[in-house]
Short mmCIF file of C-alpha atoms in Angstrom, two decimals:
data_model
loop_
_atom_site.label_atom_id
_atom_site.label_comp_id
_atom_site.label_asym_id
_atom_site.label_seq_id
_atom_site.Cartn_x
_atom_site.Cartn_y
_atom_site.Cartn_z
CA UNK X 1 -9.37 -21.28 13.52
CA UNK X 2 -8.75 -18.84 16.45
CA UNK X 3 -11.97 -16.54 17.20
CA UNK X 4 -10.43 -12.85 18.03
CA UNK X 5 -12.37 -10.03 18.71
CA UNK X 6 -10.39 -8.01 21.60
CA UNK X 7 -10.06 -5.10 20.82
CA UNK X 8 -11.77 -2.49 22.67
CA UNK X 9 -11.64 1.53 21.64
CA UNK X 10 -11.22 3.44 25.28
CA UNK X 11 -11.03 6.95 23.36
CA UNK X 12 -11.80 9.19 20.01
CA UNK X 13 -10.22 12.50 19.84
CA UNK X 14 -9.52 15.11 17.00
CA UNK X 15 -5.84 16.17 16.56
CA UNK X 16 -5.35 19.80 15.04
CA UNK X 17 -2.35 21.08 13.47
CA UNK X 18 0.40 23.16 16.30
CA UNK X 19 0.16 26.06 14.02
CA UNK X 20 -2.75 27.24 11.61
CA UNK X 21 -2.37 27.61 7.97
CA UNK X 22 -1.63 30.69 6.69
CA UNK X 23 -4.27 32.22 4.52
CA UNK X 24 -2.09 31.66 1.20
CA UNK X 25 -1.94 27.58 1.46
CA UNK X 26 -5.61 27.03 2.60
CA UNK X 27 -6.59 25.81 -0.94
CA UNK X 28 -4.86 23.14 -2.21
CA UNK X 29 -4.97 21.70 -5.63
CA UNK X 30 -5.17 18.35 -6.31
CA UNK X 31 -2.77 17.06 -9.50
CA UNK X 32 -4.10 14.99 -12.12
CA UNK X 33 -3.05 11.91 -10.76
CA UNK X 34 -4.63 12.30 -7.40
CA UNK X 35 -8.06 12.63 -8.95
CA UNK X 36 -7.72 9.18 -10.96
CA UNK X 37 -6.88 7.50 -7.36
CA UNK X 38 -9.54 5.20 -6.46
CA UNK X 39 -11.98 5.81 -3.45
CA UNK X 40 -10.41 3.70 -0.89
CA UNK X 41 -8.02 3.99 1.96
CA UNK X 42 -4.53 2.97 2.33
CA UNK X 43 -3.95 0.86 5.42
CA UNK X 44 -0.61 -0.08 7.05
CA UNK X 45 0.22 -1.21 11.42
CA UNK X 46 3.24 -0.87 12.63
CA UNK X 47 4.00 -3.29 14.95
CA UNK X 48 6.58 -2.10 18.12
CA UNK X 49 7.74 -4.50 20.93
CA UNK X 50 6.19 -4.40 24.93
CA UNK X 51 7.73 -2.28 27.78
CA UNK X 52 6.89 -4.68 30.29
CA UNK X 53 3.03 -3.49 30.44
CA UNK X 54 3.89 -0.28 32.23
CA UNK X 55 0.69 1.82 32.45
CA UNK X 56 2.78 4.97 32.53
CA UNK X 57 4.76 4.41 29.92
CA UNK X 58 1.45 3.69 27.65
CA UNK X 59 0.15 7.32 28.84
CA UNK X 60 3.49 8.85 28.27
CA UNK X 61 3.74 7.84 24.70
CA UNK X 62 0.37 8.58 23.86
CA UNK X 63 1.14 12.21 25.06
CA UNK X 64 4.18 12.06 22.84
CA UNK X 65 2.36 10.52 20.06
CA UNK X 66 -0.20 12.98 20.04
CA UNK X 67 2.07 15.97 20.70
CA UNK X 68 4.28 15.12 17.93
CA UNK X 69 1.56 14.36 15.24
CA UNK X 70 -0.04 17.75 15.85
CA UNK X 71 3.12 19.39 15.11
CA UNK X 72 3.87 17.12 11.97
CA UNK X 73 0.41 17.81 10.74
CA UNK X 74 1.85 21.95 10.49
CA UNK X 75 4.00 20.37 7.42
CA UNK X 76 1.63 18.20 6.00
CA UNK X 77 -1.33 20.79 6.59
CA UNK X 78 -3.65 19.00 3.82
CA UNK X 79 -3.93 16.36 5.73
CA UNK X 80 -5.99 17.76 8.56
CA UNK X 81 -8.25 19.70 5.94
CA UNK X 82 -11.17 18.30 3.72
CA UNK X 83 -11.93 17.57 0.21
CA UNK X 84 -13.90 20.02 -1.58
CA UNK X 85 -15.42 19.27 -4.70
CA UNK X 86 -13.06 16.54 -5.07
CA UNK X 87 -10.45 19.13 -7.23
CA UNK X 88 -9.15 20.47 -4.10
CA UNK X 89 -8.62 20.10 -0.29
CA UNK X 90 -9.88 23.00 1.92
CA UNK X 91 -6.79 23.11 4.43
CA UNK X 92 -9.38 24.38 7.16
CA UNK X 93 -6.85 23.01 9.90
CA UNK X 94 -10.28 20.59 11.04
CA UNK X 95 -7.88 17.93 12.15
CA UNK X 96 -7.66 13.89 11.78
CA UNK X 97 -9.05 11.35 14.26
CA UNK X 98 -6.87 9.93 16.63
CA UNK X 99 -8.29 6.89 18.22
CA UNK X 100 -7.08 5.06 21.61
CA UNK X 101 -8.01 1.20 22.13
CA UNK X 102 -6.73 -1.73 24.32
CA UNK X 103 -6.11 -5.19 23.02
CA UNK X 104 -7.26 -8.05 25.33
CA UNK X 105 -4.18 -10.18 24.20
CA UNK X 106 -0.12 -10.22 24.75
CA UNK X 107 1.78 -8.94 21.37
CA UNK X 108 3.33 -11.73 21.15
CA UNK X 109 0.39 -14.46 21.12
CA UNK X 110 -1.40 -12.01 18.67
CA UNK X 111 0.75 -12.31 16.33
CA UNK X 112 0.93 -15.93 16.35
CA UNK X 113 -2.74 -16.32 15.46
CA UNK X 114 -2.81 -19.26 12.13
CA UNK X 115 -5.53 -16.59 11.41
CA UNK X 116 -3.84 -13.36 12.41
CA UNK X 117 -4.18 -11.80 9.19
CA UNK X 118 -7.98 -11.81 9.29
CA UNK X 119 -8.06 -9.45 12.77
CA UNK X 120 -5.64 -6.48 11.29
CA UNK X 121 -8.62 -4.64 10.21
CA UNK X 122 -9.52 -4.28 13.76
CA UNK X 123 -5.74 -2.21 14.45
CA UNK X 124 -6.83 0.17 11.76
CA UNK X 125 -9.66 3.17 12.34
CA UNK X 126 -11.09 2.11 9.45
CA UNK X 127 -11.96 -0.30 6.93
CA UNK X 128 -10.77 -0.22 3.47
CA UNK X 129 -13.85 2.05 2.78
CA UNK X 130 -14.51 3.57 5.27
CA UNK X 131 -13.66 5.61 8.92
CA UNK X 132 -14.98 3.46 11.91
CA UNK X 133 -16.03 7.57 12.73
CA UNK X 134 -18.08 8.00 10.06
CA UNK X 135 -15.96 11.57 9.13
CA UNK X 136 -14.57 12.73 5.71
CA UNK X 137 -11.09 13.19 7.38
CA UNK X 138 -7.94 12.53 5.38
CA UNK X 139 -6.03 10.88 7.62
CA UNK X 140 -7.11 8.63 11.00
CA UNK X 141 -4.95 6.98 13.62
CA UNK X 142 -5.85 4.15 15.96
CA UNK X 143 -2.91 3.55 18.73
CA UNK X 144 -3.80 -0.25 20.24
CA UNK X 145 -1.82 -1.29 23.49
CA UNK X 146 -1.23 -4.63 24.31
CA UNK X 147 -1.45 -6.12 27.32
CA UNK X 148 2.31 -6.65 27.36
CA UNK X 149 3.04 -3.08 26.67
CA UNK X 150 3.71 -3.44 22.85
CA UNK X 151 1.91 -1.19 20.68
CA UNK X 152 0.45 -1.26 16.91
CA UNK X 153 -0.12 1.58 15.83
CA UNK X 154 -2.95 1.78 12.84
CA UNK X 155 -2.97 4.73 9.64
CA UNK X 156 -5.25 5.42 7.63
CA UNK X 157 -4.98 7.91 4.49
CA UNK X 158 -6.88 8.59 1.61
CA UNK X 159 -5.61 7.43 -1.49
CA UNK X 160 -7.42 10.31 -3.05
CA UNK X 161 -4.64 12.85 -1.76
CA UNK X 162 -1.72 10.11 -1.12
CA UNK X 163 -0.29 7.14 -2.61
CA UNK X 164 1.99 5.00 0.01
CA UNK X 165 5.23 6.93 -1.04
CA UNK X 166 3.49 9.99 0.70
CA UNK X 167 2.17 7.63 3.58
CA UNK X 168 5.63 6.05 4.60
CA UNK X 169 6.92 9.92 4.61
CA UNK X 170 4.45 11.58 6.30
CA UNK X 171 4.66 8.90 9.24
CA UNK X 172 8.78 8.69 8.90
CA UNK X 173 8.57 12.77 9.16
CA UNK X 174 5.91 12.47 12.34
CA UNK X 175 8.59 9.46 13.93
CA UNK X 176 11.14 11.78 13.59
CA UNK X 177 9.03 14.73 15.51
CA UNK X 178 8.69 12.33 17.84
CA UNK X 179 12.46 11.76 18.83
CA UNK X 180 12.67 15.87 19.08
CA UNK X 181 14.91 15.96 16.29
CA UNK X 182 15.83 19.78 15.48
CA UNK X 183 15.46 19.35 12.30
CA UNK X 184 13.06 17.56 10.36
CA UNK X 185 12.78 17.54 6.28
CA UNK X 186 9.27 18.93 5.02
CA UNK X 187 7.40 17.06 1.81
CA UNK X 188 7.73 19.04 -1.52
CA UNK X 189 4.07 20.21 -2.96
CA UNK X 190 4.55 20.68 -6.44
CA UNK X 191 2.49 17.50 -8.08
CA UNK X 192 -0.51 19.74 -9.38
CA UNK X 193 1.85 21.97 -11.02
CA UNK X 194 3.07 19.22 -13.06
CA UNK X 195 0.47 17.01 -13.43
CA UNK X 196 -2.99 20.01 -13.94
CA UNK X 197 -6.15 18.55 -13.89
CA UNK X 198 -9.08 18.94 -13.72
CA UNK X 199 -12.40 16.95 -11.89
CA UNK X 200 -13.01 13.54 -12.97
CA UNK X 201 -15.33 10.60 -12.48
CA UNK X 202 -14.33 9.17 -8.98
CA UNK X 203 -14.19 5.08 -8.90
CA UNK X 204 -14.72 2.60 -6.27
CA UNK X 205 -12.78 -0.49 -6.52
CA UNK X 206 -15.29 -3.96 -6.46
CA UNK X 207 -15.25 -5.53 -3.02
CA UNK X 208 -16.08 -8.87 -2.37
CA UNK X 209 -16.92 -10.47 1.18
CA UNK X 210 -15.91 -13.77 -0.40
CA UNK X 211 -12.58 -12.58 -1.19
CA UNK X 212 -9.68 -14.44 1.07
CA UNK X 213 -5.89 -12.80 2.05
CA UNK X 214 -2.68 -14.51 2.64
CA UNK X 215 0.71 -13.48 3.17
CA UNK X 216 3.94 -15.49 1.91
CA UNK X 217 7.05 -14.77 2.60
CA UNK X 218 10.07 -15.29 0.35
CA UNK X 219 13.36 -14.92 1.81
CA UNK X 220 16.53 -14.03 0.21
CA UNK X 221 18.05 -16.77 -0.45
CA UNK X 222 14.93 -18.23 -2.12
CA UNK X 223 14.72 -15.20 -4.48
CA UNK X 224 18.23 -15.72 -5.43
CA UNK X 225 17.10 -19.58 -6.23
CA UNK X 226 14.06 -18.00 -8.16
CA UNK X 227 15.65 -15.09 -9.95
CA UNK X 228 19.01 -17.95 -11.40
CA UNK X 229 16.27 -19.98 -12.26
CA UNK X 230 14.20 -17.74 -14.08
CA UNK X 231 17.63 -16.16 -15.89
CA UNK X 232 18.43 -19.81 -17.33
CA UNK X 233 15.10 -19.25 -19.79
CA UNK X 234 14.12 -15.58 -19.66
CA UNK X 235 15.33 -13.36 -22.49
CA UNK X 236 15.65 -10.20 -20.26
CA UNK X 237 18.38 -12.03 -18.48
CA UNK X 238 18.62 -11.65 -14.42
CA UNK X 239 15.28 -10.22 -13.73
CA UNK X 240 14.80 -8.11 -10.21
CA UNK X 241 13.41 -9.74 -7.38
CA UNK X 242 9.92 -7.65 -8.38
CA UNK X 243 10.19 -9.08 -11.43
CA UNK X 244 11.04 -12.74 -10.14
CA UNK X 245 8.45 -12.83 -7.84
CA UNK X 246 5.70 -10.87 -9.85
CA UNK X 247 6.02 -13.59 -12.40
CA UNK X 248 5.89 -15.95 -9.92
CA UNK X 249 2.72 -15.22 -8.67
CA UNK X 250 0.96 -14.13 -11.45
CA UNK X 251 1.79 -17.61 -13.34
CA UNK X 252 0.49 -19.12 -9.99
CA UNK X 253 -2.97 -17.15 -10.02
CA UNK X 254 -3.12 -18.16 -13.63
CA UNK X 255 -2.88 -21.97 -13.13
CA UNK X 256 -5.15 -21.89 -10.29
CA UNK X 257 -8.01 -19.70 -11.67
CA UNK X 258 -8.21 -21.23 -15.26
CA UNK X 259 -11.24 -23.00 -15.73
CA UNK X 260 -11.15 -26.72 -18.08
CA UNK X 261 -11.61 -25.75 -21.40
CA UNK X 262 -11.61 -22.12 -20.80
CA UNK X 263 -9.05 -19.90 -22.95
CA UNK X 264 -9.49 -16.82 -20.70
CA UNK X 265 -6.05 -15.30 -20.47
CA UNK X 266 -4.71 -13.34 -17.35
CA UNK X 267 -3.39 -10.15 -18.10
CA UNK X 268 -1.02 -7.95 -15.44
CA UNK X 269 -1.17 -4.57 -13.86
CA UNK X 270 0.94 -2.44 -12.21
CA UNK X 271 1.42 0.48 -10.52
CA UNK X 272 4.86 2.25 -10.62
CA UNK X 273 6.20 5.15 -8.60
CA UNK X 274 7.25 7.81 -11.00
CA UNK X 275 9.52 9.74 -8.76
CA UNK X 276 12.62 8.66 -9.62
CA UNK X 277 11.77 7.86 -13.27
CA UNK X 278 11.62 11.64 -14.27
CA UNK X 279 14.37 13.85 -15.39
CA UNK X 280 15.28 15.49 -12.92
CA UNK X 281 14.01 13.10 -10.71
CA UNK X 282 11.69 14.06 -8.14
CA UNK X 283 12.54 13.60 -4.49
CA UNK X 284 11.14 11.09 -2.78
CA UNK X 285 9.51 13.14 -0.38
CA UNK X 286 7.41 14.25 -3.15
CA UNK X 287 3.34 14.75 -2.10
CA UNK X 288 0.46 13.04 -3.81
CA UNK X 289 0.09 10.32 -5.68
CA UNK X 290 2.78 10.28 -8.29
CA UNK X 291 2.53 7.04 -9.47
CA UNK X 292 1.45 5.28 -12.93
CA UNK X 293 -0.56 1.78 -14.14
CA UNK X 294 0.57 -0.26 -16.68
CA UNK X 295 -0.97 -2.87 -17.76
CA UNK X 296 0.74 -6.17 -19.76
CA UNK X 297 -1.06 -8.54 -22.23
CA UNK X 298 -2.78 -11.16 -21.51
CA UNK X 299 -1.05 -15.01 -20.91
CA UNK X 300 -2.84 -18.10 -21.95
CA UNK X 301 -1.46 -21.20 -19.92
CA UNK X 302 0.84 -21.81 -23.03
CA UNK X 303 2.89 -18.92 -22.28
CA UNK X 304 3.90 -19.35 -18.68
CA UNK X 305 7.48 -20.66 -19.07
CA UNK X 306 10.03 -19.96 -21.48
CA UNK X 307 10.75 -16.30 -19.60
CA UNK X 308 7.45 -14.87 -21.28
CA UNK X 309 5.99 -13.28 -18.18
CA UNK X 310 9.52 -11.94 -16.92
CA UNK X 311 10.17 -10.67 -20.59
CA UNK X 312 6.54 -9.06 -20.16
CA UNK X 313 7.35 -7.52 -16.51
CA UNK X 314 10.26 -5.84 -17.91
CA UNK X 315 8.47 -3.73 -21.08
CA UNK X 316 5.77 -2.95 -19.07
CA UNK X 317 8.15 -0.91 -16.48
CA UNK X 318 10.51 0.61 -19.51
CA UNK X 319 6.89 2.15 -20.27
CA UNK X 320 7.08 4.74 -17.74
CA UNK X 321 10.19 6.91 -18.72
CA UNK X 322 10.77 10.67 -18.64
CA UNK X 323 9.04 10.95 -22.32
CA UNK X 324 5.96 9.40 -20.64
CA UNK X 325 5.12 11.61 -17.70
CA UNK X 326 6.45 14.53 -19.90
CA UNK X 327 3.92 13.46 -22.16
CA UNK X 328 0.75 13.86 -19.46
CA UNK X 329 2.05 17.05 -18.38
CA UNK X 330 0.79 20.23 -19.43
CA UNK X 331 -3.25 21.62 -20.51
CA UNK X 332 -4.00 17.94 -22.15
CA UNK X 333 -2.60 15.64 -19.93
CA UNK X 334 -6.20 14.85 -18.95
CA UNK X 335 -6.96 13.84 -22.41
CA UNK X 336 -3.57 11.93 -22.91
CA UNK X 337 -3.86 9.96 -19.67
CA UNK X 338 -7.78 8.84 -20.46
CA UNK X 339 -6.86 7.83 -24.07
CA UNK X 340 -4.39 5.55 -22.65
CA UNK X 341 -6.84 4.18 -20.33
CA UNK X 342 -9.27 3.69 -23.54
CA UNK X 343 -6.73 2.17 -25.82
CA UNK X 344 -6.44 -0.62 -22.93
CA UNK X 345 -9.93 -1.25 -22.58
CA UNK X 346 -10.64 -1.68 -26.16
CA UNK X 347 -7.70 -4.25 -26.02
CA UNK X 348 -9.05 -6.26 -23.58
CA UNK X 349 -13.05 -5.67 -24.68
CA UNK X 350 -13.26 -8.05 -27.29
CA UNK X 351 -11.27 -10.87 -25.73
CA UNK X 352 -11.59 -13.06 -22.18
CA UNK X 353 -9.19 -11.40 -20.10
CA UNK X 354 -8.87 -10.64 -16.53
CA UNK X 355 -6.49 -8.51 -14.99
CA UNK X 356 -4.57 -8.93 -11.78
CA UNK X 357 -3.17 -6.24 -10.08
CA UNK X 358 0.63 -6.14 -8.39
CA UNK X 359 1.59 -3.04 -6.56
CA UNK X 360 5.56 -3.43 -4.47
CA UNK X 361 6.42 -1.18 -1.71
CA UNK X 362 9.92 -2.57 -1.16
CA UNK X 363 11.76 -0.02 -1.56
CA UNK X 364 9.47 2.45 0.69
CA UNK X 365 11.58 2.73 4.45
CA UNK X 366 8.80 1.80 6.51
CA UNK X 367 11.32 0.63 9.14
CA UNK X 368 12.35 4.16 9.60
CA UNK X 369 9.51 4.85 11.54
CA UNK X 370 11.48 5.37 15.37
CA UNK X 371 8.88 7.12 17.72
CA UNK X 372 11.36 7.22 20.31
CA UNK X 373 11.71 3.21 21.09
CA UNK X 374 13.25 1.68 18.20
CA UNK X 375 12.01 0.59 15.09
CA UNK X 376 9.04 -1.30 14.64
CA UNK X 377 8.86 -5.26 15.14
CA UNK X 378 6.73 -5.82 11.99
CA UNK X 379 4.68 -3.44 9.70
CA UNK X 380 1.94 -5.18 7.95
CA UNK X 381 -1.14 -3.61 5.66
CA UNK X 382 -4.59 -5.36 6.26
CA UNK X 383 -6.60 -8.06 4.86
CA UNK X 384 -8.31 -6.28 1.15
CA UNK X 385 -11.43 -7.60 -0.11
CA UNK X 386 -10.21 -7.12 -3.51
CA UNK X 387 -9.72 -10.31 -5.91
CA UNK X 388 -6.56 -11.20 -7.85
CA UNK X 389 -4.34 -8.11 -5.88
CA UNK X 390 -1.17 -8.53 -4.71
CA UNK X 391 0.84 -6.10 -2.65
CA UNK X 392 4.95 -6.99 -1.91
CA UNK X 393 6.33 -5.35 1.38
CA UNK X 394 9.61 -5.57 2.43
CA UNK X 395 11.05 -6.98 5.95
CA UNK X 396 12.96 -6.05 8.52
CA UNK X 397 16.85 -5.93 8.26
CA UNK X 398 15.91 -6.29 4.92
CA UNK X 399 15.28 -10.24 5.37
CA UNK X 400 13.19 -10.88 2.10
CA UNK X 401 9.65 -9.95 0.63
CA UNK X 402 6.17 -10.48 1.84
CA UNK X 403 3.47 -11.04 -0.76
CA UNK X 404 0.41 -10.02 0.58
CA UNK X 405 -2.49 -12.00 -2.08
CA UNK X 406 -6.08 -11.70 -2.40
CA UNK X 407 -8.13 -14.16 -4.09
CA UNK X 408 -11.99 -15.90 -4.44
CA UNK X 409 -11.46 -18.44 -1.19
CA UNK X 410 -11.83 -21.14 -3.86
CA UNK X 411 -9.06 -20.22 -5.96
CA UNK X 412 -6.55 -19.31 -2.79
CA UNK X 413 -7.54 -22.77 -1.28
CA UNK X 414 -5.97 -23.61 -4.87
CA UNK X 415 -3.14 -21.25 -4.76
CA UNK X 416 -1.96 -21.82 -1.45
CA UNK X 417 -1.33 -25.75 -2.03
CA UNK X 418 0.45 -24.61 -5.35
CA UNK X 419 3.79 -26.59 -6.08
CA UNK X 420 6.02 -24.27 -7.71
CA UNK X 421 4.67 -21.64 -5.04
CA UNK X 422 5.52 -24.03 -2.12
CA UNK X 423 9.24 -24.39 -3.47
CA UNK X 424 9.77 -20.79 -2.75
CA UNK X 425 7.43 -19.64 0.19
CA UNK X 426 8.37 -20.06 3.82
CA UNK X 427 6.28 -19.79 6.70
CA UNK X 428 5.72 -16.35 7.08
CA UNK X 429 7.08 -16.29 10.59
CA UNK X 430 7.12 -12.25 12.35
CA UNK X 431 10.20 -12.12 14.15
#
């Protein structure tokens, strides 16, 4: 294993909004869904090829990075305010944390690391729960040059005020600030007026040092192999790739985490943006967190072939229709939302189930992100302690899936070495 620990902050500074709030937006409601969000942070690097290691160049896109962000934060003015009383955001214009830091290593050779995955945490200004600055700010940004010139540039949001829909467009809207672009398309705030709510009992999600992420990557062509494959048996016919590969995966985690003699069953959960699932859909520049979790039964070993898990997959995402998010609208969508949280809880109480956890961020255009020297090389998330998670992220030029998985080191020693995962997987190679 490679031992790397070079990276080196050089500067912390707070980055205010180009223009103040007016008066009349300073309080911001949060929507329903935004106050079930866990307590964590969202994490993604983007990744953006060297300029020959001129010095100059490094200062003159900071400048520009900087510059721009103030004026994007104008549009997205929650973001540089603070929570208050975790029902609202005061949009005080305080500002996010912008952090500088140098990387004692070439772009390239970092991201050849066997072990790279376990050093992304140091491109980010924070952990997954918490600021390195110790601040309640929304929304921190570490920009890390490489010796070479390349840059990885770190964000960090709040999933109490964002999910990563509202991520990819808030940095897609700063990229596009960057470039000087005369025009440049503002997010729509309208998610508490659809989804009232009111305060609720905050969660943490369980962390676990012991906890071990790897990334696989599936190409096209092996999805196509996967998705005939799994048509020949499944009753919902061709699933999607998400569907291919959830199933994949999840049938994977539950061969390798069964214990001899144990009939513990491993049930599913997802979470699905709701944005284009309403009628009339909502654009996708939509604010907040405007997504849903559904959760699938549980799957004893017996019930890993013959298309169950696919036919599964497929219910579970009819779930969230128009009728559904209509139904948590209004005065009791509190009440309507908890009760289906309850009714799943008292399904799973009485039985030996676990739950693993899928989310897919595909479809989000994360390649978009332009700052004024092309599109980024690679855009990763970060190593999560959480066990039995799985995040899919999509390449670029569109070149197949990532699966980003997090399990006990025991069971991903397991997991990794798994046969029907191997037929699938390539080496997850960057570029």
């Amino acid at each position: 294993m490679v031992d790397f620990q070079n990276v080196q902050v050089t500067s912390t500074e707070t980055i205010h909004p180009s223009s103040s709030t007016p008066e009349h937006l300073r309080t911001f409601k949060l929507s329903m869904l935004d106050m079930h969000a866990p307590i964590v942070n969202l994490p993604l690097v983007l990744f953006y090829s060297s300029n020959n290691g001129d010095k100059t160049q490094n200062a003159a896109k900071s400048h520009q990075l900087k510059t721009s962000l103030s004026e994007a934060l104008t549009g997205f003015f929650p973001l540089a305010g603070r929570l208050k009383e975790e029902s609202s955001i005061d949009c005080n214009d305080q500002g996010v944390d912008f952090f500088e830091a140098q990387v004692s290593s070439q772009l390239s050779d970092f991201l050849r690391l066997p072990n790279m995955v376990e050093f992304l945490y140091l491109l980010l200004p924070c952990n997954f729960l918490n600021y390195k600055s110790g601040t309640d700010v929304l929304l921190a940004i570490q920009v890390n040059h490489f010796q070479c010139g390349g840059i990885a540039i770190g964000v960090s949001m709040s999933h109490l005020v964002v999910d990563m829909a509202s991520m990819v467009t808030f940095i897609n809207n700063w990229a596009i600030t960057a470039r000087g672009a005369q025009y440049v398309p503002g997010p729509t705030f309208n998610s508490a007026s659809l989804f009232p709510g009111k305060r609720v009992e905050r969660f943490i999600l369980p962390v676990s040092e012991t906890i071990s992420t790897k990334r696989f990557l599936f190409t096209e062509s092996s999805m196509a192999t996967l998705r005939a494959k799994c048509s020949t048996y499944s009753r919902v016919g061709m699933p999607t790739r998400v569907e291919a590969l959830t199933a994949l995966i999840w049938r994977c985690i539950i061969r390798v985490t069964r214990k001899e003699g144990s009939s513990r069953a491993l049930a599913s959960q997802h979470a699905v943006n709701i944005r284009s699932r309403m009628e009339p859909p909502l654009p996708d520049h939509s604010f907040g967190n405007l997504y849903l979790l559904v959760t699938t039964s549980g799957v004893a070993e017996k019930d890993l072939y013959q298309g169950c898990l696919e036919e599964q997959l497929r219910e579970a995402f009819r779930q969230i229709d128009d009728a559904h998010t209509r139904a948590l609208q209004g005065a009791n969508g509190d009440l309507k939302l908890w009760e289906s949280k309850r009714k799943v809880a008292e399904k799973f109480s009485n039985m030996e189930v676990e739950v693993c956890s899928f989310t897919s961020w595909t479809r989000f255009p994360m390649y978009d992100a332009d700052f004024g020297w092309g599109k980024p090389l690679w855009v990763s998330t970060a190593n999560l302690q959480l066990r039995n998670v799985t995040i899919l992220l999509g390449r670029r030029w569109g070149e197949g899936i990532e699966a980003w998985v997090s399990l006990e080191k025991e069971d991903m020693a397991k997991f990794e070495q798994d046969d029907e995962l191997l037929t699938f997987a390539s080496d997850p190679t960057i570029v």
